[in-house]
GROMACS .gro file of N, CA and C in nm:
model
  477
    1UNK      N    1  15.373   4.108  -1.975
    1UNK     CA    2  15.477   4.186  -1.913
    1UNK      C    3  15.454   4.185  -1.762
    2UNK      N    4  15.520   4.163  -1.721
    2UNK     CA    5  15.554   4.140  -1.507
    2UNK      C    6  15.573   4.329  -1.480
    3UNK      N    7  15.522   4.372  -1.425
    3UNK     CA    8  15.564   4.465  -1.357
    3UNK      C    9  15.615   4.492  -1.224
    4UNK      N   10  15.723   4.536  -1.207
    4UNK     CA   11  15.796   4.578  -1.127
    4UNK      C   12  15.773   4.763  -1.038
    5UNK      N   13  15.719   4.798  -1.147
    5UNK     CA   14  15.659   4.937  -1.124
    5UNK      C   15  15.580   4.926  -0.996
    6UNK      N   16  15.512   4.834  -0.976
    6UNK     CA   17  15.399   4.863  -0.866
    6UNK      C   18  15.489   4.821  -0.742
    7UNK      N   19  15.593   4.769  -0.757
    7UNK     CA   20  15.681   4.734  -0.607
    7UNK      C   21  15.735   4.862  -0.606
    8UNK      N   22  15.782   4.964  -0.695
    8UNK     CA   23  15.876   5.050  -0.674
    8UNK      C   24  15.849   5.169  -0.675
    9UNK      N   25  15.718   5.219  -0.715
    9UNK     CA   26  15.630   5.309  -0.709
    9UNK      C   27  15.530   5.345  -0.592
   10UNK      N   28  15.437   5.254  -0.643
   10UNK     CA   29  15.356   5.257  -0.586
   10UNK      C   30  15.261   5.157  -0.503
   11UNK      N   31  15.296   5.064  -0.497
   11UNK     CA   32  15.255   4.974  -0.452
   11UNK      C   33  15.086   4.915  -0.422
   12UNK      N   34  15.008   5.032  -0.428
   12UNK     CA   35  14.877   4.983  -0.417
   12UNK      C   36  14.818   5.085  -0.571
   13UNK      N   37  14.824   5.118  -0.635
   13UNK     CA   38  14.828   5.201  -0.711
   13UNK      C   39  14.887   5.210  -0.833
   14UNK      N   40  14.928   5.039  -0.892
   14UNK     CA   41  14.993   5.078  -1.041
   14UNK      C   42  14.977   5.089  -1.163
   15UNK      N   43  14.819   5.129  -1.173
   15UNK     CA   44  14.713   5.162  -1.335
   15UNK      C   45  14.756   5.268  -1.375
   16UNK      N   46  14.882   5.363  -1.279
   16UNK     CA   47  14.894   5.497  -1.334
   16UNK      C   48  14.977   5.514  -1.378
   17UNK      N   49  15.084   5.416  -1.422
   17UNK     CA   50  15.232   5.424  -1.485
   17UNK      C   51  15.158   5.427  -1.639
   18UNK      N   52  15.262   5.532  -1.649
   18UNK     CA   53  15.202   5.549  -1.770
   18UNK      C   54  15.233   5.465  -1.936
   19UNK      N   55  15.340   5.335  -1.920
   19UNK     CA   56  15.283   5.251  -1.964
   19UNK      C   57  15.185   5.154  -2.037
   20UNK      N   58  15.092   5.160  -1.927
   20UNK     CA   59  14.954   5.110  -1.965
   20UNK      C   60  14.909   5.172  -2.071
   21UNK      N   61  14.904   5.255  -2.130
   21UNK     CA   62  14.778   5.264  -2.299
   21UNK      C   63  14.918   5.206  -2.373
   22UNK      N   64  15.005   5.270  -2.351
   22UNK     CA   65  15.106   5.172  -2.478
   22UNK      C   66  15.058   5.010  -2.453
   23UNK      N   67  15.063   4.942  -2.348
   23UNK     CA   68  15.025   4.825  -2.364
   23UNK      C   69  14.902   4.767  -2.427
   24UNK      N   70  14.819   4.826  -2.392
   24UNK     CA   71  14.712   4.819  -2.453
   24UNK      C   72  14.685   4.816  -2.575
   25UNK      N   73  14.743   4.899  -2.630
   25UNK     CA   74  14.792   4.964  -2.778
   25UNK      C   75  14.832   4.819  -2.865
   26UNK      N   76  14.949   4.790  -2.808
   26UNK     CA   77  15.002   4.690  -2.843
   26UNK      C   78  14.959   4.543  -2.796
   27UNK      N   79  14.852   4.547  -2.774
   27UNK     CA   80  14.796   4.390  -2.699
   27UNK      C   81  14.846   4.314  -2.610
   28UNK      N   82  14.963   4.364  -2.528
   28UNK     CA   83  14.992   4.356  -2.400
   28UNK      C   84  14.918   4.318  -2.297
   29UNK      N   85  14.960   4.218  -2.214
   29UNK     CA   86  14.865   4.207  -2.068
   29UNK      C   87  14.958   4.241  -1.977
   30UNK      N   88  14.937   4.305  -1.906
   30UNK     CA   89  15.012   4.328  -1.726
   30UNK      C   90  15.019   4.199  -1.628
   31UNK      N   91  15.127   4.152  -1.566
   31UNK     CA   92  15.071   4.088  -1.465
   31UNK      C   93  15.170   4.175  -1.339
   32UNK      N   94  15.066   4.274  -1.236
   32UNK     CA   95  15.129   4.369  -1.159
   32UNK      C   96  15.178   4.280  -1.038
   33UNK      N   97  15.301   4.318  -1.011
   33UNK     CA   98  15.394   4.251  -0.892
   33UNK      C   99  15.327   4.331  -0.742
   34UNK      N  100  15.328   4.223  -0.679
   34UNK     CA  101  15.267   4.223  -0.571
   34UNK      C  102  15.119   4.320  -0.563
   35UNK      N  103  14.998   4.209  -0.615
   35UNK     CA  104  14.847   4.299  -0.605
   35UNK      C  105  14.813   4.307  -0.499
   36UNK      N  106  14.894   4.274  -0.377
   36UNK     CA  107  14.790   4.233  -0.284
   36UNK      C  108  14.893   4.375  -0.193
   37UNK      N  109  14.957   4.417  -0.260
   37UNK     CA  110  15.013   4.551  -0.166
   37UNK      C  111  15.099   4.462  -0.068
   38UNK      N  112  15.192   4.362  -0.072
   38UNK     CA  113  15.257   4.318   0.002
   38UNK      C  114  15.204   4.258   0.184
   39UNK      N  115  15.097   4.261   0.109
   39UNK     CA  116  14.989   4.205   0.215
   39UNK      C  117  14.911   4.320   0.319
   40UNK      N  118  14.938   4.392   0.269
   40UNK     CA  119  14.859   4.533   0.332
   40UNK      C  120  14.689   4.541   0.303
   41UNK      N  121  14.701   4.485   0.198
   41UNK     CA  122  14.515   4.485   0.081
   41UNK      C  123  14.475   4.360   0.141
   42UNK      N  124  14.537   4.283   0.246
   42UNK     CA  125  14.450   4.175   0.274
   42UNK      C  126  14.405   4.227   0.389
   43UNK      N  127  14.478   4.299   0.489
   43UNK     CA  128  14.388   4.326   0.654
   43UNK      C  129  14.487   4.214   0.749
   44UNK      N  130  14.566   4.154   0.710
   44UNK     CA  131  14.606   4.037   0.771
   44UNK      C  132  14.787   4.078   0.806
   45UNK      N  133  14.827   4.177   0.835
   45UNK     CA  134  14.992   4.237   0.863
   45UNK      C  135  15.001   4.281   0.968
   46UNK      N  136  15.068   4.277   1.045
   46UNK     CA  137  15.117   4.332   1.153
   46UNK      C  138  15.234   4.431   1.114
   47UNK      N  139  15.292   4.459   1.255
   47UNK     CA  140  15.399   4.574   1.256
   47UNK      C  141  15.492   4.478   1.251
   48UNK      N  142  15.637   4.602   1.210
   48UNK     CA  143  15.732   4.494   1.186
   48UNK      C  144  15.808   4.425   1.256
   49UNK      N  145  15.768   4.503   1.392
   49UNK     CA  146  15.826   4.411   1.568
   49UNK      C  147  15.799   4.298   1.596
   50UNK      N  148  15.647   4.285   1.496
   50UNK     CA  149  15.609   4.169   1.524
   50UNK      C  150  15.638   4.058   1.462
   51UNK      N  151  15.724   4.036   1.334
   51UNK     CA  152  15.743   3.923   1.284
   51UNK      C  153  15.868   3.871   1.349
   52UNK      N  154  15.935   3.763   1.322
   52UNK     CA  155  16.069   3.731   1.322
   52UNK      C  156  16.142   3.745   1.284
   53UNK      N  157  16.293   3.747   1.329
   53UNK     CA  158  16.393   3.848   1.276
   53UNK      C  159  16.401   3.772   1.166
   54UNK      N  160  16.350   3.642   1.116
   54UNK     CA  161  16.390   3.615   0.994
   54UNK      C  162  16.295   3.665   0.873
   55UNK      N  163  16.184   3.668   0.898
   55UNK     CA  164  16.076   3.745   0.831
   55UNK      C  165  16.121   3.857   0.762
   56UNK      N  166  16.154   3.871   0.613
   56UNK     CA  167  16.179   4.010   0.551
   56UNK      C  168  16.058   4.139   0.623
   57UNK      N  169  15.974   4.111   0.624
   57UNK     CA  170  15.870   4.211   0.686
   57UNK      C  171  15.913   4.290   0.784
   58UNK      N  172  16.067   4.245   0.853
   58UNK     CA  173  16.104   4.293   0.999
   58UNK      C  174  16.165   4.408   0.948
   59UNK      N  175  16.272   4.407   0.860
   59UNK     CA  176  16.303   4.518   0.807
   59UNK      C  177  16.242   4.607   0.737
   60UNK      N  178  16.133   4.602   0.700
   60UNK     CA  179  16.096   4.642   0.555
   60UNK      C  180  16.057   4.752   0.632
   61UNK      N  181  16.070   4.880   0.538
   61UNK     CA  182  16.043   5.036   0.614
   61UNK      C  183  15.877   5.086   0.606
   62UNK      N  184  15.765   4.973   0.497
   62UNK     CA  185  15.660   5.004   0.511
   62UNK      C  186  15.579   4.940   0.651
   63UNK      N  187  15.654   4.909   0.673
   63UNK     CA  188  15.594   4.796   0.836
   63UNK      C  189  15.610   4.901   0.976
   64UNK      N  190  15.703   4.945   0.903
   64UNK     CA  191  15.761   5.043   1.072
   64UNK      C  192  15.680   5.164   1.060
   65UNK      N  193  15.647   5.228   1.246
   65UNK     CA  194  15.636   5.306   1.274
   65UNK      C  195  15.518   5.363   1.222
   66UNK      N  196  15.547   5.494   1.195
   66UNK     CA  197  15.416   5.558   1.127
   66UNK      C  198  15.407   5.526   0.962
   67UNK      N  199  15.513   5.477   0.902
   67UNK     CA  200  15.497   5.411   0.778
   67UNK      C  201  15.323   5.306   0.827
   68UNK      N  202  15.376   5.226   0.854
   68UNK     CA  203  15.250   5.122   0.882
   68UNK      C  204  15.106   5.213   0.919
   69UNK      N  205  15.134   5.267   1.011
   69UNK     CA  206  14.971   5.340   1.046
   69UNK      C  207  14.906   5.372   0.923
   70UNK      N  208  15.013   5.471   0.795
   70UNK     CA  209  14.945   5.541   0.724
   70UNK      C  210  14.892   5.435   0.635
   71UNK      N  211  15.017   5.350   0.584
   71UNK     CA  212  14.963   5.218   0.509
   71UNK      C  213  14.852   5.110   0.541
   72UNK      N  214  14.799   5.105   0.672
   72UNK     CA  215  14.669   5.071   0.744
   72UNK      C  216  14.565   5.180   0.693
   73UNK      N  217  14.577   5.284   0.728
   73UNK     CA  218  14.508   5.336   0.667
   73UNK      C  219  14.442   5.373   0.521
   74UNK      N  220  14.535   5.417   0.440
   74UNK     CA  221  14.534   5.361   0.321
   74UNK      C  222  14.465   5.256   0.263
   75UNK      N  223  14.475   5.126   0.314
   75UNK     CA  224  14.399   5.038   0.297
   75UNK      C  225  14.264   4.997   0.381
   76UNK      N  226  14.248   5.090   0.425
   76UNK     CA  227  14.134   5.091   0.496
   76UNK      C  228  14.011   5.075   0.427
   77UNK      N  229  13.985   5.129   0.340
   77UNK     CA  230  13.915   5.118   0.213
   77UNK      C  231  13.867   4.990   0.177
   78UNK      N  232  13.978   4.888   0.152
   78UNK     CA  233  13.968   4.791   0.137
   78UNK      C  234  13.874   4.714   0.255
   79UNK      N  235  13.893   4.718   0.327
   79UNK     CA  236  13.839   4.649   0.445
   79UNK      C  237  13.729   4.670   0.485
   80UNK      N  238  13.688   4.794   0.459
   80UNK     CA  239  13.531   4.803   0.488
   80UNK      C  240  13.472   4.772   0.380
   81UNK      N  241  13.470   4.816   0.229
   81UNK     CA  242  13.412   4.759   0.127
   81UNK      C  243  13.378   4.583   0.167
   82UNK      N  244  13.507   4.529   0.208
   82UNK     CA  245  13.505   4.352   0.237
   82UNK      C  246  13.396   4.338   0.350
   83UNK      N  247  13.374   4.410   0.458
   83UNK     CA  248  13.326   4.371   0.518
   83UNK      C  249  13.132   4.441   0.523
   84UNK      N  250  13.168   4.509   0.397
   84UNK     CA  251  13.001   4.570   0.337
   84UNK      C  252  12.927   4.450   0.253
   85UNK      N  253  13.065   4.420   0.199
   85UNK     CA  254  12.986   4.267   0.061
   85UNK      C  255  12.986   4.152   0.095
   86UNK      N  256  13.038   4.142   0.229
   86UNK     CA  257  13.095   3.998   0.271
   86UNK      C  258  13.208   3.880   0.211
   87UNK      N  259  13.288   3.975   0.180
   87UNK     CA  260  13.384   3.898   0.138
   87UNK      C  261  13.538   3.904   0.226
   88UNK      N  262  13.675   3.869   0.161
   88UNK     CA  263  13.762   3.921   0.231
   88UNK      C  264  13.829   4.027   0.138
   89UNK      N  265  13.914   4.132   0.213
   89UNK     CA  266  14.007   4.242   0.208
   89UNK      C  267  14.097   4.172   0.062
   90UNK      N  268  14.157   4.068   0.030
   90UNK     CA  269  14.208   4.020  -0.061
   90UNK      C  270  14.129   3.981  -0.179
   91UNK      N  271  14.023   3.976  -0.161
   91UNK     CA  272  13.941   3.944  -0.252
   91UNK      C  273  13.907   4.073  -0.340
   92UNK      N  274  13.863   4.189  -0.211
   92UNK     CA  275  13.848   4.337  -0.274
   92UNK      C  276  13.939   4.335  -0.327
   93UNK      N  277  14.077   4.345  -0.260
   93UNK     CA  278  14.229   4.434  -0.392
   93UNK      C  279  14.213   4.323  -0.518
   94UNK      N  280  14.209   4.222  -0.524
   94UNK     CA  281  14.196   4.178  -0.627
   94UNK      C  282  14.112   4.168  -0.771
   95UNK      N  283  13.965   4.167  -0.670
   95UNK     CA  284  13.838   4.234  -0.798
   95UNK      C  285  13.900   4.368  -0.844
   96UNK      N  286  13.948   4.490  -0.775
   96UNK     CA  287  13.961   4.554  -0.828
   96UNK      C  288  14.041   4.582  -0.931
   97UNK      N  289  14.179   4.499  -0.905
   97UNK     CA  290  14.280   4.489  -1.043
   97UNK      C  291  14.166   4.420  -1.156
   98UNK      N  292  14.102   4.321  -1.078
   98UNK     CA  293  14.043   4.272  -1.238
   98UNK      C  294  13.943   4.352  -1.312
   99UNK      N  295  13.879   4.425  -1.240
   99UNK     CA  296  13.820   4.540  -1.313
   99UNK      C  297  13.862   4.645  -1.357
  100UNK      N  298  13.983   4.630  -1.394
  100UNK     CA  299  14.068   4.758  -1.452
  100UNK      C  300  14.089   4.733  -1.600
  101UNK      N  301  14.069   4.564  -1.628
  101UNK     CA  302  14.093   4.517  -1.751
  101UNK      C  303  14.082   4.394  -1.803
  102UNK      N  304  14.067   4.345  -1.885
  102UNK     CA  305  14.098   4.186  -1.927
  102UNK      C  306  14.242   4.157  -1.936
  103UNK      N  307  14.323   4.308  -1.939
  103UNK     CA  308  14.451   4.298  -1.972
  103UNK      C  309  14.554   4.290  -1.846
  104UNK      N  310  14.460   4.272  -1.746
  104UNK     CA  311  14.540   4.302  -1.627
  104UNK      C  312  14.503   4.196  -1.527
  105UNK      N  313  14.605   4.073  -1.497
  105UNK     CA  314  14.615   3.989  -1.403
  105UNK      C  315  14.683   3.973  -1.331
  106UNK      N  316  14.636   4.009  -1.214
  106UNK     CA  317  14.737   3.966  -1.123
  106UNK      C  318  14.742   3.818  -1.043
  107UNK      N  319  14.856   3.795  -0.988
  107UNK     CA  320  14.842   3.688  -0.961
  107UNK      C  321  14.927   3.664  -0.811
  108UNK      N  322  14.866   3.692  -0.724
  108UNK     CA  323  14.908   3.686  -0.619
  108UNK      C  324  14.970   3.505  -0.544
  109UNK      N  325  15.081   3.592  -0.472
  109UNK     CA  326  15.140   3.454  -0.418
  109UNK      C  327  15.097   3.400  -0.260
  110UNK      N  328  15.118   3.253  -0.279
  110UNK     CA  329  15.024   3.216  -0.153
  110UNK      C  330  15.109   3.081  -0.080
  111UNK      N  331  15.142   3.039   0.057
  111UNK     CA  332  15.186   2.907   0.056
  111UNK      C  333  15.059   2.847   0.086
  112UNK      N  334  14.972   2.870   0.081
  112UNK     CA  335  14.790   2.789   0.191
  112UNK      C  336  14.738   2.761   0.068
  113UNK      N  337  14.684   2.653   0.039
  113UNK     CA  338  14.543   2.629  -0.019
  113UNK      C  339  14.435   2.737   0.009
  114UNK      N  340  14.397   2.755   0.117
  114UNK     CA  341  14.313   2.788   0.117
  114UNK      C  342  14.256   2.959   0.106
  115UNK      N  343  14.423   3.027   0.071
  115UNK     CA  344  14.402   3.146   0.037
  115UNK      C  345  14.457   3.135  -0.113
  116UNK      N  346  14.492   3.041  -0.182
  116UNK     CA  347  14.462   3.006  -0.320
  116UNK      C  348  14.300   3.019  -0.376
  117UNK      N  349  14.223   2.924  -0.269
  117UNK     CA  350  14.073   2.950  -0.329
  117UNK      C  351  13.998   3.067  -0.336
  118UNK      N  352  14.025   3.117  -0.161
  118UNK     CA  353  14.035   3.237  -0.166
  118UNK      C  354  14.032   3.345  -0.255
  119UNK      N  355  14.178   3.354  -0.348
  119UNK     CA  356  14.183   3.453  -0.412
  119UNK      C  357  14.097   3.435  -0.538
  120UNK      N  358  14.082   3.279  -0.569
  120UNK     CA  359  13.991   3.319  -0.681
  120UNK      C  360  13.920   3.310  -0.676
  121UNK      N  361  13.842   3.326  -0.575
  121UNK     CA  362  13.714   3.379  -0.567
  121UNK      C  363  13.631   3.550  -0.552
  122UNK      N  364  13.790   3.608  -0.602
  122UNK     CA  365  13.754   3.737  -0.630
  122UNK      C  366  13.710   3.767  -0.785
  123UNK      N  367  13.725   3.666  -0.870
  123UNK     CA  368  13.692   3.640  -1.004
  123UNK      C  369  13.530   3.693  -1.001
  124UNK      N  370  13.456   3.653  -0.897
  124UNK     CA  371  13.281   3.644  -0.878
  124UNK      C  372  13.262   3.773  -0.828
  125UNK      N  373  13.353   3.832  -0.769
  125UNK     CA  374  13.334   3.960  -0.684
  125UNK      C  375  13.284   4.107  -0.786
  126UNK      N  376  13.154   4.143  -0.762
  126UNK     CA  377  13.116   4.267  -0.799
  126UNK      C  378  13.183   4.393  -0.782
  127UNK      N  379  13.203   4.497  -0.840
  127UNK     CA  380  13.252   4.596  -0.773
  127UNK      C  381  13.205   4.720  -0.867
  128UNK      N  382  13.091   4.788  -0.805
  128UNK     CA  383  13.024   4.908  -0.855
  128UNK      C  384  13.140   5.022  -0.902
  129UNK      N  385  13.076   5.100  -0.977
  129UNK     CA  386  13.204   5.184  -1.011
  129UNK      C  387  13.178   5.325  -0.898
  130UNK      N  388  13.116   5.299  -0.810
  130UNK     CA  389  13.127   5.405  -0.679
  130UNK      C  390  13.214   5.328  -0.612
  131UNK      N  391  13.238   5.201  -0.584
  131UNK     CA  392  13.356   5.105  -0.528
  131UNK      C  393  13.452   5.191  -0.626
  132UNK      N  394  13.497   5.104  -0.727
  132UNK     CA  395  13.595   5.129  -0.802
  132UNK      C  396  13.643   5.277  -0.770
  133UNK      N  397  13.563   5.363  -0.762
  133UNK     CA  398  13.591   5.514  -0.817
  133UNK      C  399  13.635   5.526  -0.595
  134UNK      N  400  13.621   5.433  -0.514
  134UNK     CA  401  13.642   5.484  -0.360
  134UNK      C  402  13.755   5.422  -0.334
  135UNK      N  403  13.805   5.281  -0.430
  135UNK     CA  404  13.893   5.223  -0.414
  135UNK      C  405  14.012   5.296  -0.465
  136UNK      N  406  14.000   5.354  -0.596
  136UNK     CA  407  14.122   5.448  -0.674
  136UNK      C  408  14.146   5.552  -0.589
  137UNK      N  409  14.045   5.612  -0.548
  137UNK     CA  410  14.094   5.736  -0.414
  137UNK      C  411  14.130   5.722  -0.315
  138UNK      N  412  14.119   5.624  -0.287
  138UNK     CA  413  14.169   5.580  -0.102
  138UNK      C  414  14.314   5.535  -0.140
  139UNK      N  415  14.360   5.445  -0.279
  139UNK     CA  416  14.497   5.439  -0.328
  139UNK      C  417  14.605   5.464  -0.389
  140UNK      N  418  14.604   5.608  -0.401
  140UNK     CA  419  14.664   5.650  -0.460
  140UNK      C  420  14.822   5.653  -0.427
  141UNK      N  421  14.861   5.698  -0.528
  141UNK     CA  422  15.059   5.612  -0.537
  141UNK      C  423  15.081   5.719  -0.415
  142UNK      N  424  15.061   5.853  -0.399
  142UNK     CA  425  15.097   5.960  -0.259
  142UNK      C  426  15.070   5.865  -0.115
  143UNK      N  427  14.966   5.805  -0.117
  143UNK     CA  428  14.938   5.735   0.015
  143UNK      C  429  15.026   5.628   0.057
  144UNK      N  430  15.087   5.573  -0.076
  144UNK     CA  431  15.217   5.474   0.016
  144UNK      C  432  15.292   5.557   0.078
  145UNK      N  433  15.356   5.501   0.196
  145UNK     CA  434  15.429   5.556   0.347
  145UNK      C  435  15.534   5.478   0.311
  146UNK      N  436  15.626   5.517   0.321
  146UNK     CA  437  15.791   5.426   0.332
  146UNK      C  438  15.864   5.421   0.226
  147UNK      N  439  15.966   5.362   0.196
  147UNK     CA  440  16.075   5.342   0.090
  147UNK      C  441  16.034   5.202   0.073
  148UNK      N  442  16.066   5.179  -0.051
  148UNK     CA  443  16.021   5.030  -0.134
  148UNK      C  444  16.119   4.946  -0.027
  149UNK      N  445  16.197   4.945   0.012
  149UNK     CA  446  16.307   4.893   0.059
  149UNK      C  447  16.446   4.952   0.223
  150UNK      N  448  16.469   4.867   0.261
  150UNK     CA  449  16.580   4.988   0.384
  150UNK      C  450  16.710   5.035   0.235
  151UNK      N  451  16.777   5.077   0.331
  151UNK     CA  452  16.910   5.147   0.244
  151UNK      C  453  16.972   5.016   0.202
  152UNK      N  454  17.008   4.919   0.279
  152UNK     CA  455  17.044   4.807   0.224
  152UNK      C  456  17.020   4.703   0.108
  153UNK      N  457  16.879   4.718   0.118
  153UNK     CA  458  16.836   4.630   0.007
  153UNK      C  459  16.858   4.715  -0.125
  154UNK      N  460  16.786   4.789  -0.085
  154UNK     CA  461  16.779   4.953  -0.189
  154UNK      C  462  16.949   4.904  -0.284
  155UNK      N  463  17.017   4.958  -0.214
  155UNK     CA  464  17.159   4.936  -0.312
  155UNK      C  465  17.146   4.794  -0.398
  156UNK      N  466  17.092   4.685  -0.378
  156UNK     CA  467  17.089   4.575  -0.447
  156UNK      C  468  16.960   4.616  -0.624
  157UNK      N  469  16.920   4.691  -0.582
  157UNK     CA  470  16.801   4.691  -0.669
  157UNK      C  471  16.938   4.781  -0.795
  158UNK      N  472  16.830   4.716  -0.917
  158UNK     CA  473  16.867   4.766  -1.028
  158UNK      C  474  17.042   4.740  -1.056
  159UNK      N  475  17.078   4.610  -0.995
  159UNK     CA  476  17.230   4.609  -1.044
  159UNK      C  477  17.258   4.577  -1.129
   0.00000   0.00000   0.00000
């Protein structure tokens, strides 16, 4: 099952739809839409002034303003853990989905090779359950900042 929940919810944060034990239940695997927090869980986003007007990122209401600060923050978590174990920020959000389950893959999208290898090399990545247990608190679905979408797109969803 693809989830859509974690774009529309919560975005760094979607083990909490409550969903999940029914899946489980039923031998279900998750694969959660966008693990990487729309690129927030990597450390690698700017504001949304900064892309090009063709760049969806320009609009998007988690990029702007104090949306973005809090969502930097938020993922802040991420980034120091990466830079405690020596790995990257994408690698963390990713070990951590995989330690939530065998039932839970995500599969993040990439145009580079080399953040293809990248990501799977979060497969090797350790993550203590004082990680785990700093990563779930620093992400919780309250800490996303913004609307999934502007008003515009928004009306397209769910037609």
């Amino acid at each position: 099952m693809r989830s859509s929940y974690t774009e529309s919810k919560t975005a760094f944060h979607w083990t909490v739809h409550p969903i999940i034990p029914l899946l489980r239940e039923l031998g279900i695997g998750l694969v959660p839409f966008a693990p990487l927090g729309r690129g927030f869980l990597t450390g690698a986003v700017k504001r949304a002034e900064q892309y090009p007007e063709t760049d969806f990122r320009r609009n998007d209401p988690r990029y702007q303003g104090a949306n973005f600060d809090a969502n930097m923050e938020a993922a802040a978590a991420v980034r120091d853990i990466a830079a405690r174990k020596g790995g990257t920020p994408a690698q963390i959000a990713l070990a951590w989905l995989l330690h939530k389950g065998p039932d839970i893959v995500p599969i993040p999208g990439t145009k580079r090779r080399r953040y293809l290898e990248e990501n799977v090399g979060a497969i090797d990545v350790p993550l203590s359950a004082e990680e785990m247990a700093q990563l779930d608190a620093a992400l919780p679905p309250e800490k996303v900042a913004g609307p999934r979408y502007n008003a515009k797109q928004m009306a397209m969803v769910d037609r």
